[in-house]
Amino acid sequence: MDHFQYRNGTLHAEDVPLAEIASAVGTPFYVYSTATLLRHFALFDDALEGLDHLVCYAMKAASNQAILKTLAQAGAGMDVVSQGEYMRAKAAGVPGDKIVFSGVGKTVEEIRTALIGGIRQFNVESEPEMAVLNAVALELGKVAPITIRVNPDVDARTHAKIATGKSENKFGIPIKRARAVYAHAATLPGLKVIGIDVHIGSQLTDLEPFEQAYTKVADLTVQLREDGHDIIRLDLGGGLGIPYSRSNQAPPLPADYGALIKRTVGHLGCEVEIEPGRLIAGNAGLMVTKVIYVKSGEGRDFLILDAAMNDLIRPAMYEAHHDIVPLVEPTPGTLPHTYDIVGPVCETGDTFAKERALPETSAGDLIAFRGAGAYGAVMASEYNSRPLIPEVLVNGDQFAVIRRRPTLDEMINRDTLPAWL
Ligand SMILES: *Cc1c(COP(=O)(O)O)cnc(C)c1O
């Protein structure tokens, strides 16, 4: 459920008509609903009630500080994957002891920043990283709390580009080698082993792969404890999928996911962390865009938008589906028209949807992409020298620009010319 509904014939974000935001900030833009963000966070938090737990929002999904602060004030921790994300979380007021640091390629600089600024734990992904982390911690006179990310070799049954838990993926250490790697970690004085980490992929629409992975983690917890390790925390990753299409079968509910966690690892007495990103932000955001031209081709009509693949890359990158709806509610009985919906960039990949049914649409009409809150704005680029589009946050009847549209001059003047030109 989200808070983008038609009221009085026009699409609203909570109590604000989207057309009003469009007049204020221009198109295209991203808009997020505070109520939806909070609702999704609460679903996870409630699902783990009874367990000692922390929901660490995977901020790579949507990392605007206003979003982070909204969630942090509700009690969320953060899962970060870079120094930039760490600093952003800090800037949004998240304390270091609620930030976990994930990622396969943490640099010395990133590790140093987090150790100095404070960190809940590093989720270590390899032995070389372990060695570097140990060295940096010793140099700073600190001890780094770690979990080790294990790769459970389960098939997440999701898009190949976002599956991370098979042995051929670059993530984590093979679970078969875990005991040896934990034994090694225990000998390094700059590290304190506190737990196990796992993350098997994104947009999972089935609980079965989680069940397999978490069962393996539970078995490993018992083994590692027998080996003498003090396993007190399990980080179970993110990955729960969202309904991108209203006509599809609904993915599992956070409550069922929570019950699965309790069933598989609840008896171990560990503190449990989860790292949802997409499910918190995905359906809490829309991208609103204007139709520039309606072009009739041979056997098909195109809607050419002022948004392009550089603004929302998911369709080009993952063949992702987004429901696309007009801002003006179609009157009952309106006959749908079929359009290919494309951006202005000179690449065939700049196609958002093919043969999509919409009411008859004209140049100047506004339409919205649903489910664009996660992996939308954060993956945008300035390809074709198109400035990054603004982000807006709605809260009840208020809205605020939380990242403004840069001027063309601001974008262009970041270039510097060498002396010889
Ligand atoms: C991407 C990622 C997440 C979040 O995944 P979602 O599918 O957005 O929930 C969580 N943890 C790690 C380590 C990730 O890489």
Tab-separated table of N, CA and C in Angstrom, residues 28-32 285-288 311-313 372-373 375-378 380 389-393 403:
chain	number	residue	atom	x	y	z
A	28	PRO	N	11.043	16.778	-15.302
A	28	PRO	CA	10.627	15.677	-14.432
A	28	PRO	C	11.135	15.867	-13.002
A	29	PHE	N	10.528	15.112	-12.086
A	29	PHE	CA	11.010	15.119	-10.698
A	29	PHE	C	10.635	13.810	-10.018
A	30	TYR	N	11.354	13.533	-8.934
A	30	TYR	CA	11.004	12.419	-8.057
A	30	TYR	C	10.240	12.957	-6.864
A	31	VAL	N	9.261	12.211	-6.411
A	31	VAL	CA	8.525	12.618	-5.208
A	31	VAL	C	8.347	11.401	-4.299
A	32	TYR	N	8.556	11.626	-3.007
A	32	TYR	CA	8.458	10.557	-2.013
A	32	TYR	C	7.396	10.900	-0.973
A	285	GLY	N	7.974	6.154	-3.718
A	285	GLY	CA	8.393	7.224	-4.619
A	285	GLY	C	7.848	7.064	-6.029
A	286	LEU	N	7.598	8.194	-6.657
A	286	LEU	CA	7.172	8.239	-8.062
A	286	LEU	C	8.136	9.118	-8.834
A	287	MET	N	8.200	8.893	-10.137
A	287	MET	CA	8.828	9.885	-10.997
A	287	MET	C	7.720	10.489	-11.858
A	288	VAL	N	7.619	11.805	-11.812
A	288	VAL	CA	6.588	12.502	-12.578
A	288	VAL	C	7.250	13.168	-13.786
A	311	ASP	N	17.519	9.402	-16.135
A	311	ASP	CA	16.780	9.765	-14.917
A	311	ASP	C	16.276	8.528	-14.175
A	312	LEU	N	15.880	7.529	-14.907
A	312	LEU	CA	15.368	6.272	-14.334
A	312	LEU	C	15.877	5.150	-15.239
A	313	ILE	N	16.909	4.448	-14.754
A	313	ILE	CA	17.583	3.504	-15.648
A	313	ILE	C	17.061	2.078	-15.519
A	372	ALA	N	9.073	4.018	-8.247
A	372	ALA	CA	10.356	4.574	-8.688
A	372	ALA	C	11.193	5.112	-7.535
A	373	GLY	N	10.751	4.842	-6.297
A	373	GLY	CA	11.453	5.408	-5.150
A	373	GLY	C	12.798	4.766	-4.864
A	375	TYR	N	16.288	2.805	-6.177
A	375	TYR	CA	17.162	2.620	-7.347
A	375	TYR	C	16.677	3.480	-8.519
A	376	GLY	N	16.135	4.631	-8.183
A	376	GLY	CA	15.689	5.604	-9.187
A	376	GLY	C	16.648	6.775	-9.198
A	377	ALA	N	16.367	7.769	-8.347
A	377	ALA	CA	17.194	8.979	-8.293
A	377	ALA	C	18.667	8.652	-8.063
A	378	VAL	N	18.922	7.637	-7.241
A	378	VAL	CA	20.317	7.326	-6.898
A	378	VAL	C	21.109	6.770	-8.083
A	380	ALA	N	20.641	7.813	-11.184
A	380	ALA	CA	20.543	8.768	-12.293
A	380	ALA	C	21.920	9.302	-12.672
A	389	ILE	N	17.542	15.334	-11.919
A	389	ILE	CA	16.213	15.900	-11.669
A	389	ILE	C	15.981	16.045	-10.162
A	390	PRO	N	15.125	16.992	-9.764
A	390	PRO	CA	14.953	17.256	-8.327
A	390	PRO	C	14.209	16.136	-7.609
A	391	GLU	N	14.381	16.159	-6.290
A	391	GLU	CA	13.649	15.248	-5.414
A	391	GLU	C	12.798	16.092	-4.466
A	392	VAL	N	11.592	15.598	-4.216
A	392	VAL	CA	10.627	16.312	-3.387
A	392	VAL	C	10.095	15.331	-2.342
A	393	LEU	N	9.945	15.798	-1.119
A	393	LEU	CA	9.363	14.957	-0.070
A	393	LEU	C	8.040	15.567	0.378
A	403	ARG	N	16.177	17.980	-2.902
A	403	ARG	CA	17.378	18.212	-3.720
A	403	ARG	C	16.907	18.979	-4.938
